[in-house]
CSV table of C-alpha atoms and ligand atoms in Angstrom, one decimal:
chain,number,residue,atom,x,y,z
G,83,MET,CA,14.1,-22.0,-6.7
G,84,ILE,CA,12.0,-19.1,-8.1
G,85,PRO,CA,11.3,-16.8,-5.4
G,86,PHE,CA,8.0,-15.1,-4.6
G,87,ASN,CA,9.5,-11.7,-4.7
G,88,SER,CA,13.0,-10.2,-5.4
G,89,PRO,CA,13.5,-6.4,-4.7
G,90,PRO,CA,13.8,-4.4,-7.9
G,91,VAL,CA,17.1,-3.1,-9.0
G,92,VAL,CA,17.4,-1.0,-12.3
G,93,GLY,CA,21.1,-0.1,-12.3
G,94,GLY,CA,21.5,3.6,-11.0
G,95,GLU,CA,20.9,3.0,-7.4
G,96,LEU,CA,24.6,2.4,-6.3
G,97,ALA,CA,25.9,5.6,-8.2
G,98,TYR,CA,23.3,7.7,-6.6
G,99,MET,CA,24.1,6.3,-3.2
G,100,GLN,CA,27.7,6.9,-3.8
G,101,GLU,CA,26.8,10.6,-4.8
G,102,ALA,CA,24.9,10.9,-1.5
G,103,ILE,CA,28.0,9.7,0.5
G,104,THR,CA,30.2,12.1,-1.4
G,105,SER,CA,27.9,15.0,-0.7
G,106,GLY,CA,28.4,14.5,3.0
G,107,LYS,CA,24.8,15.0,3.8
G,108,LEU,CA,23.2,11.7,4.8
G,109,SER,CA,20.5,12.5,7.2
G,110,GLY,CA,16.9,13.3,6.2
G,111,ASP,CA,15.7,16.0,3.9
G,112,GLY,CA,19.0,16.0,1.8
G,113,GLY,CA,19.2,16.4,-2.0
G,114,PHE,CA,17.8,13.1,-3.0
G,115,THR,CA,14.9,13.4,-0.7
G,116,GLN,CA,14.1,16.7,-2.3
G,117,ARG,CA,14.3,15.2,-5.7
G,118,CYS,CA,12.1,12.2,-4.8
G,119,GLN,CA,9.5,14.5,-3.2
G,120,LYS,CA,9.3,17.1,-6.1
G,121,TRP,CA,9.1,14.0,-8.6
G,122,MET,CA,6.1,12.7,-6.8
G,123,GLU,CA,4.4,16.0,-6.2
G,124,GLN,CA,4.6,16.5,-10.0
G,125,HIS,CA,3.6,13.0,-11.1
G,126,PHE,CA,0.8,12.5,-8.5
G,127,ASP,CA,-0.5,16.0,-8.6
G,128,CYS,CA,-0.2,16.5,-4.7
G,129,PRO,CA,0.7,19.7,-3.0
G,130,LYS,CA,3.2,18.1,-0.6
G,131,VAL,CA,4.9,14.8,-0.4
G,132,LEU,CA,7.3,13.9,2.5
G,133,LEU,CA,9.5,10.8,2.6
G,134,THR,CA,9.3,8.7,5.7
G,135,PRO,CA,10.9,5.4,7.0
G,136,SER,CA,8.0,3.3,6.1
G,137,CYS,CA,4.3,3.3,5.2
G,138,THR,CA,3.7,2.2,8.8
G,139,ALA,CA,5.3,5.5,10.0
G,140,SER,CA,3.1,7.5,7.3
G,141,LEU,CA,0.1,5.9,8.8
G,142,GLU,CA,1.2,6.7,12.3
G,143,MET,CA,1.9,10.4,11.1
G,144,ALA,CA,-1.6,10.6,9.8
G,145,ALA,CA,-3.1,9.4,13.0
G,146,LEU,CA,-1.1,12.1,14.9
G,147,LEU,CA,-2.1,14.7,12.3
G,148,LEU,CA,-5.8,14.0,12.6
G,149,ASN,CA,-5.6,14.2,16.4
G,150,ILE,CA,-7.1,10.6,16.8
G,151,ARG,CA,-8.0,10.1,20.5
G,152,PRO,CA,-9.2,7.2,22.8
G,153,GLY,CA,-12.8,6.4,21.9
G,154,ASP,CA,-12.6,7.6,18.3
G,155,GLU,CA,-13.6,4.9,15.7
G,156,VAL,CA,-11.8,4.2,12.4
G,157,ILE,CA,-13.2,2.2,9.5
G,158,MET,CA,-11.0,-0.1,7.4
G,159,PRO,CA,-11.2,-3.5,5.8
G,160,SER,CA,-10.1,-6.5,8.0
G,161,PHE,CA,-8.4,-7.9,5.0
G,162,THR,CA,-5.1,-5.6,5.3
G,163,PHE,CA,-1.8,-5.4,6.9
G,164,VAL,CA,-1.6,-4.9,10.5
G,165,SER,CA,0.1,-1.5,10.3
G,166,THR,CA,-3.3,-0.2,8.8
G,167,ALA,CA,-4.9,-0.8,12.2
G,168,ASN,CA,-2.0,-0.4,14.6
G,169,ALA,CA,-1.3,3.2,13.5
G,170,PHE,CA,-4.7,4.3,14.9
G,171,VAL,CA,-4.8,1.7,17.9
G,172,LEU,CA,-1.5,3.4,19.0
G,173,ARG,CA,-3.7,6.7,19.6
G,174,GLY,CA,-6.4,4.8,21.5
G,175,ALA,CA,-8.8,4.4,18.5
G,176,GLU,CA,-11.2,1.4,18.0
G,177,ILE,CA,-11.4,-0.2,14.7
G,178,ARG,CA,-14.6,-1.0,12.7
G,179,PHE,CA,-13.9,-3.6,10.2
G,180,VAL,CA,-16.1,-3.6,7.1
G,181,ASP,CA,-16.5,-6.5,4.7
G,182,ILE,CA,-14.6,-6.7,1.4
G,183,ARG,CA,-16.0,-7.0,-2.2
G,184,PRO,CA,-15.0,-10.6,-3.5
G,185,ASP,CA,-14.2,-9.2,-7.1
G,186,THR,CA,-11.3,-6.7,-5.9
G,187,MET,CA,-10.8,-7.7,-2.3
G,188,ASN,CA,-11.2,-4.1,-1.6
G,189,ILE,CA,-13.4,-2.5,1.2
G,190,ASP,CA,-17.2,-2.8,0.2
G,191,GLU,CA,-18.1,0.9,-0.2
G,192,SER,CA,-21.9,-0.1,0.0
G,193,LYS,CA,-21.3,-1.3,3.6
G,194,ILE,CA,-19.4,1.6,5.1
G,195,GLU,CA,-22.4,3.8,5.9
G,196,ALA,CA,-23.7,1.1,8.3
G,197,ALA,CA,-20.5,1.1,10.3
G,198,ILE,CA,-20.5,5.0,10.7
G,199,THR,CA,-21.4,6.2,14.2
G,200,ASP,CA,-21.0,9.6,16.0
G,201,LYS,CA,-17.7,8.4,17.2
G,202,THR,CA,-16.3,7.7,13.6
G,203,ARG,CA,-13.4,10.0,12.6
G,204,VAL,CA,-11.7,8.3,9.6
G,205,ILE,CA,-12.2,6.0,6.7
G,206,VAL,CA,-9.1,4.1,5.5
G,207,PRO,CA,-9.5,2.6,2.1
G,208,VAL,CA,-6.7,0.1,1.3
G,209,HIS,CA,-6.0,-0.2,-2.5
G,210,TYR,CA,-5.4,-4.0,-2.6
G,211,ALA,CA,-3.0,-5.2,-5.3
G,212,GLY,CA,-2.9,-1.6,-6.3
G,213,VAL,CA,-6.4,-1.8,-7.7
G,214,ALA,CA,-8.3,1.3,-6.7
G,215,CYS,CA,-11.2,1.2,-4.0
G,216,GLU,CA,-14.4,3.0,-5.1
G,217,MET,CA,-13.2,6.4,-4.2
G,218,ASP,CA,-16.1,8.4,-5.5
G,219,ALA,CA,-18.5,6.6,-3.1
G,220,ILE,CA,-15.9,6.7,-0.2
G,221,MET,CA,-15.3,10.4,-0.7
G,222,ALA,CA,-19.0,11.3,-0.9
G,223,LEU,CA,-19.7,9.4,2.4
G,224,ALA,CA,-16.6,11.4,4.1
G,225,LYS,CA,-18.2,14.6,3.0
G,226,LYS,CA,-21.7,13.7,4.3
G,227,TYR,CA,-20.5,12.7,7.7
G,228,ARG,CA,-17.4,15.1,7.8
G,229,LEU,CA,-15.0,12.2,8.1
G,230,PHE,CA,-11.3,12.2,7.0
G,231,VAL,CA,-10.1,9.7,4.4
G,232,VAL,CA,-6.6,8.3,4.7
G,233,GLU,CA,-5.7,6.1,1.8
G,234,ASP,CA,-3.4,3.3,2.5
G,235,ALA,CA,-1.9,3.2,-0.9
G,236,ALA,CA,1.3,1.2,0.1
G,237,GLN,CA,0.7,-1.0,-3.0
G,238,GLY,CA,-0.8,1.6,-5.2
G,239,VAL,CA,2.1,3.7,-6.4
G,240,MET,CA,1.7,4.6,-10.0
G,241,SER,CA,-2.0,3.4,-10.1
G,242,THR,CA,-4.8,5.8,-10.8
G,243,TYR,CA,-8.6,6.0,-10.2
G,244,LYS,CA,-10.5,8.2,-12.8
G,245,GLY,CA,-7.3,9.7,-13.8
G,246,LYS,CA,-6.1,10.6,-10.2
G,247,ALA,CA,-3.1,9.0,-8.6
G,248,LEU,CA,-3.9,6.7,-5.8
G,249,GLY,CA,-2.8,8.4,-2.5
G,250,SER,CA,-3.7,11.8,-4.0
G,251,ILE,CA,-7.4,11.6,-3.5
G,252,GLY,CA,-8.1,11.4,0.2
G,253,ASP,CA,-7.0,14.0,2.8
G,254,ILE,CA,-3.9,11.9,3.3
G,255,GLY,CA,-2.1,9.1,1.3
G,256,CYS,CA,0.4,6.6,2.5
G,257,PHE,CA,3.0,4.9,0.2
G,258,SER,CA,5.4,2.1,0.8
G,259,PHE,CA,8.9,1.7,-0.5
G,260,HIS,CA,9.5,-1.6,1.2
G,261,GLU,CA,11.3,-4.1,-0.9
G,262,THR,CA,8.2,-6.2,-1.5
G,263,LYS,CA,6.5,-3.2,-3.1
G,264,ASN,CA,6.8,-1.9,-6.8
G,265,TYR,CA,9.5,0.7,-5.9
G,266,SER,CA,12.1,0.4,-3.1
G,267,ALA,CA,14.1,2.8,-1.1
G,268,GLY,CA,16.8,0.1,-0.4
G,269,GLY,CA,14.6,-2.2,1.5
G,270,GLU,CA,12.5,0.1,3.8
G,271,GLY,CA,10.7,3.3,3.0
G,272,GLY,CA,7.5,5.2,2.8
G,273,ALA,CA,6.1,8.6,1.8
G,274,ILE,CA,3.1,10.6,3.1
G,275,LEU,CA,0.9,12.5,0.7
G,276,LEU,CA,-0.6,15.7,2.1
G,277,ASN,CA,-3.5,16.5,-0.2
G,278,ASP,CA,-5.1,19.0,2.2
G,279,ALA,CA,-2.7,22.0,2.3
G,280,THR,CA,-3.8,22.8,5.8
G,281,LEU,CA,-2.1,19.8,7.2
G,282,ILE,CA,1.4,20.4,5.7
G,283,GLU,CA,2.8,22.7,8.4
G,284,ARG,CA,2.0,20.6,11.3
G,285,ALA,CA,3.1,17.5,9.3
G,286,GLU,CA,6.5,18.9,8.8
G,287,ILE,CA,6.7,19.5,12.6
G,288,ILE,CA,5.6,16.1,13.6
G,289,ARG,CA,8.0,14.5,11.3
G,290,GLU,CA,10.8,16.5,12.8
G,291,LYS,CA,10.5,15.3,16.3
G,292,GLY,CA,7.9,18.0,17.1
G,293,THR,CA,10.2,20.9,16.1
G,294,ASN,CA,9.9,23.6,13.4
G,295,ARG,CA,13.3,22.7,12.1
G,296,SER,CA,12.2,22.7,8.6
G,297,GLN,CA,11.0,26.3,8.9
G,298,PHE,CA,14.4,27.0,10.4
G,299,PHE,CA,16.3,25.6,7.4
G,300,ARG,CA,14.3,27.6,5.1
G,301,GLY,CA,15.0,30.8,7.0
G,302,GLN,CA,11.4,31.4,8.0
G,303,VAL,CA,12.4,31.5,11.8
G,304,ASP,CA,15.7,32.4,13.6
G,305,LYS,CA,15.7,29.3,15.9
G,306,TYR,CA,13.9,26.0,16.0
G,307,THR,CA,12.0,24.9,19.1
G,308,TRP,CA,9.7,22.3,20.6
G,309,ARG,CA,6.2,23.1,19.0
G,310,ASP,CA,4.1,19.8,19.1
G,311,ILE,CA,4.2,16.1,19.9
G,312,GLY,CA,6.2,14.3,17.0
G,313,SER,CA,8.8,11.6,16.3
G,314,SER,CA,11.6,10.9,13.9
G,315,TYR,CA,9.8,10.2,10.6
G,316,LEU,CA,12.5,11.2,8.2
G,317,MET,CA,14.3,8.8,5.6
G,318,SER,CA,18.0,8.8,5.4
G,319,ASP,CA,19.3,10.4,2.2
G,320,ILE,CA,21.2,7.2,1.3
G,321,GLN,CA,17.9,5.4,1.1
G,322,ALA,CA,16.4,8.5,-1.0
G,323,ALA,CA,19.3,8.1,-3.3
G,324,TYR,CA,18.4,4.4,-3.9
G,325,LEU,CA,14.9,5.4,-4.4
G,326,TRP,CA,15.7,8.1,-6.8
G,327,GLY,CA,17.4,5.4,-8.9
G,328,GLN,CA,14.0,3.7,-9.1
G,329,LEU,CA,11.8,6.6,-9.5
G,330,GLU,CA,13.8,7.7,-12.5
G,331,HIS,CA,12.9,4.5,-14.2
G,332,ALA,CA,9.4,4.4,-12.7
G,333,GLU,CA,7.7,3.9,-16.1
G,334,GLN,CA,10.1,1.2,-17.2
G,335,ILE,CA,9.4,-0.7,-13.9
G,336,ASN,CA,5.7,-0.2,-14.3
G,337,GLN,CA,5.7,-1.4,-17.9
G,338,ARG,CA,7.7,-4.5,-17.3
G,339,ARG,CA,5.3,-5.5,-14.3
G,340,LEU,CA,2.3,-4.9,-16.6
G,341,VAL,CA,3.7,-7.1,-19.2
G,342,LEU,CA,4.3,-9.9,-16.7
G,343,TRP,CA,0.8,-9.3,-15.2
G,344,ASN,CA,-0.9,-9.5,-18.6
G,345,CYS,CA,0.9,-12.7,-19.5
G,346,TYR,CA,-0.3,-14.4,-16.4
G,347,TYR,CA,-3.6,-13.1,-17.2
G,348,GLN,CA,-3.9,-14.3,-20.7
G,349,SER,CA,-2.1,-17.7,-19.9
G,350,LEU,CA,-4.6,-18.5,-17.1
G,351,THR,CA,-7.8,-17.2,-18.8
G,352,PRO,CA,-8.8,-20.7,-19.9
G,353,LEU,CA,-8.8,-21.9,-16.2
G,354,GLY,CA,-10.8,-18.9,-15.2
G,355,ASP,CA,-13.3,-19.5,-18.1
G,356,SER,CA,-13.7,-23.0,-17.0
G,357,LYS,CA,-14.4,-21.6,-13.3
G,358,ARG,CA,-11.7,-23.8,-12.0
G,359,ILE,CA,-10.1,-20.7,-10.5
G,360,GLU,CA,-11.1,-17.1,-10.3
G,361,LEU,CA,-8.8,-14.4,-11.9
G,362,PRO,CA,-8.5,-10.8,-10.5
G,363,THR,CA,-11.0,-8.3,-11.7
G,364,ILE,CA,-9.9,-4.9,-12.7
G,365,PRO,CA,-13.0,-2.4,-12.7
G,366,ALA,CA,-13.3,0.2,-15.5
G,367,ASP,CA,-12.1,3.7,-14.9
G,368,LEU,CA,-9.0,2.7,-13.2
G,369,ILE,CA,-5.4,1.7,-14.3
G,370,HIS,CA,-3.5,-0.5,-11.9
G,371,ASN,CA,0.3,-1.0,-11.5
G,372,ALA,CA,0.5,-4.7,-11.6
G,373,HIS,CA,1.5,-4.8,-8.0
G,374,MET,CA,0.4,-8.4,-7.6
G,375,PHE,CA,-1.0,-11.4,-9.5
G,376,TYR,CA,-3.3,-13.5,-7.5
G,377,ILE,CA,-5.6,-16.4,-8.2
G,378,LYS,CA,-8.4,-17.8,-6.1
G,379,LEU,CA,-8.9,-21.5,-5.7
G,380,ARG,CA,-11.9,-23.6,-4.5
G,381,ASP,CA,-11.1,-23.3,-0.9
G,382,ILE,CA,-8.3,-23.3,1.8
G,383,ASP,CA,-7.5,-27.0,1.1
G,384,ASP,CA,-7.3,-26.7,-2.5
G,385,ARG,CA,-5.1,-23.5,-2.1
G,386,ASP,CA,-2.6,-25.3,0.3
G,387,ALA,CA,-2.3,-28.2,-2.3
G,388,PHE,CA,-1.4,-25.7,-5.0
G,389,ILE,CA,1.1,-24.0,-2.7
G,390,ASN,CA,2.7,-27.5,-2.0
G,391,HIS,CA,2.6,-28.4,-5.8
G,392,MET,CA,4.4,-25.2,-6.7
G,393,LYS,CA,7.0,-25.7,-4.0
G,394,ASN,CA,7.6,-29.2,-5.4
G,395,SER,CA,8.3,-27.4,-8.7
G,396,ASP,CA,10.8,-25.1,-6.9
G,397,ILE,CA,8.5,-22.2,-7.0
G,398,LEU,CA,7.4,-20.1,-4.0
G,399,THR,CA,3.8,-18.9,-4.0
G,400,VAL,CA,2.2,-17.4,-0.8
G,401,PHE,CA,-1.0,-16.7,0.4
G,402,HIS,CA,-1.9,-13.3,2.1
G,403,TYR,CA,-3.4,-11.5,5.1
G,404,ILE,CA,-4.9,-13.5,8.0
G,405,PRO,CA,-8.0,-11.1,8.5
G,406,LEU,CA,-7.3,-8.8,11.5
G,407,HIS,CA,-10.8,-9.3,13.2
G,408,THR,CA,-9.8,-13.0,13.6
G,409,CYS,CA,-6.6,-12.2,15.3
G,410,SER,CA,-6.3,-11.8,19.0
G,411,MET,CA,-5.4,-8.1,18.7
G,412,GLY,CA,-8.3,-7.6,16.3
G,413,GLU,CA,-10.7,-9.0,18.8
G,414,LYS,CA,-9.4,-6.6,21.5
G,415,PHE,CA,-9.2,-3.3,19.4
G,416,GLY,CA,-11.8,-3.9,16.9
G,417,ARG,CA,-15.2,-5.2,15.9
G,418,PHE,CA,-16.6,-6.3,12.6
G,419,SER,CA,-19.4,-4.3,11.3
G,420,GLY,CA,-22.3,-6.5,10.1
G,421,GLU,CA,-21.7,-10.0,8.8
G,422,ASP,CA,-18.3,-11.4,7.5
G,423,ARG,CA,-19.6,-12.6,4.1
G,424,PHE,CA,-16.3,-12.5,2.1
G,425,THR,CA,-13.5,-11.4,4.3
G,426,ARG,CA,-12.5,-14.7,5.7
G,427,SER,CA,-13.7,-17.1,3.1
G,428,GLN,CA,-12.1,-15.1,0.1
G,429,SER,CA,-9.0,-14.5,1.8
G,430,GLU,CA,-8.6,-18.5,2.5
G,431,ARG,CA,-8.8,-19.0,-1.4
G,432,LEU,CA,-6.3,-16.5,-2.4
G,433,VAL,CA,-2.7,-17.3,-3.4
G,434,ARG,CA,-0.1,-14.9,-5.0
G,435,LEU,CA,2.2,-15.8,-7.9
G,436,PRO,CA,5.8,-14.5,-8.4
G,437,LEU,CA,5.7,-11.1,-9.9
G,438,PHE,CA,8.9,-8.8,-9.7
G,439,TYR,CA,10.7,-6.5,-12.0
G,440,ASN,CA,13.6,-8.8,-12.5
G,441,LEU,CA,11.5,-11.9,-13.1
G,442,THR,CA,12.7,-13.4,-16.5
G,443,ASP,CA,10.2,-14.5,-19.2
G,444,ALA,CA,11.6,-18.1,-18.9
G,445,ASP,CA,11.0,-18.3,-15.2
G,446,GLN,CA,7.5,-16.9,-15.6
G,447,GLN,CA,6.9,-19.5,-18.2
G,448,LYS,CA,7.9,-22.2,-15.5
G,449,VAL,CA,5.4,-20.7,-13.1
G,450,ILE,CA,2.7,-20.8,-15.8
G,451,ASN,CA,3.4,-24.4,-16.8
G,452,ALA,CA,3.6,-25.5,-13.1
G,453,THR,CA,0.3,-23.8,-12.5
G,454,LEU,CA,-1.3,-25.4,-15.6
G,455,SER,CA,0.0,-28.8,-14.5
G,456,PHE,CA,-1.7,-28.6,-11.1
G,457,PHE,CA,-5.1,-28.2,-12.7
G,458,SER,CA,-4.6,-30.9,-15.6
U,208,PLP,C1,3.4,-3.1,2.9
U,208,PLP,C2,2.1,-2.5,3.4
U,208,PLP,C3,2.1,-1.7,4.6
U,208,PLP,C4,3.3,-1.5,5.4
U,208,PLP,O1,4.3,-0.8,4.6
U,208,PLP,P1,5.7,-0.6,5.3
U,208,PLP,O2,6.4,0.3,4.4
U,208,PLP,O3,6.5,-1.9,5.3
U,208,PLP,O4,5.6,-0.1,6.7
U,208,PLP,C5,0.9,-1.2,4.9
U,208,PLP,N1,-0.3,-1.4,4.3
U,208,PLP,C6,-0.3,-2.2,3.3
U,208,PLP,C7,-1.7,-2.4,2.7
U,208,PLP,C8,0.9,-2.9,2.8
U,208,PLP,O5,0.8,-3.6,1.7
């Protein structure tokens, strides 16, 4: 069976985890955490990056940091993971879902303004498949209406928009190092990017259970005390050691994924040209990270037949998000702004092919052959 995903392993992870164990410092903010954070601050040109247990935790930190309160409204696409919405619903916010663009499956920037009310506080662009949302338009709206922008860049590590790293453009960016993403922190993990320097001090306090422990360890205060609400949003240094083994080879992982992505694209271009399927669109001005290769079929029946055909060839392919506004929780805590022209219909057509760092050329060829045979 060719799996849909297999977590990336480059080789150095175990030795670094051993080093962390030998150092005797396993809790958060140890040596490997510092290394990973510095690396990301430099590579992504961000004033402060903090490792967290997950992208979900990063999004929750963002909602706490921006003082989201009951009655506040938050704008996001409905075609996203539940955590994007839950983080704000936990603070009492209501979600305004905006339709997606059929070409990138990202929030349609031209439909955001109609969803803004005097209760709107935040726009959350989700960079689907590591392909950037139209950030210039989104940042201009945020400026005009004095809103915050929290980028859900769970899938966008190492992607750029007009030369800027995804996650580094809005006020806050959130990364995932879950094993299904391009880089893993041993299964679960995340980071929060604080692009607005005025948020850094409070972010450190919220992440350290509401205490100023970070300042204490830097020698800035002589005792640490309860200063704010907060929780435990640190990553174990053993996980950070695993992540360091991956970040050190980030370019190598990225390049391999791009080779696989481009091979799928070229091999399936004839099917796209004949309009039998739709291939992903990568707009100009951005560089993606090959997080995902999806194709879109005619409709849900065609898509399900394809998934079955692939399963019979021992290949796992999977569909993606059930739009949040169609779920019971989405109906309770959210509302779709305007008409759902594309979210439901496009999500029903989409299927993802296996794409992971350790996928061999031979296995990829099997996936391509099985895909072509479905349409012949
Ligand atoms: C994976 C993902 C998340 C959640 O990431 P975790 O690290 O598993 O919490 C959130 N948003 C999007 C868009 C994702 O793809």
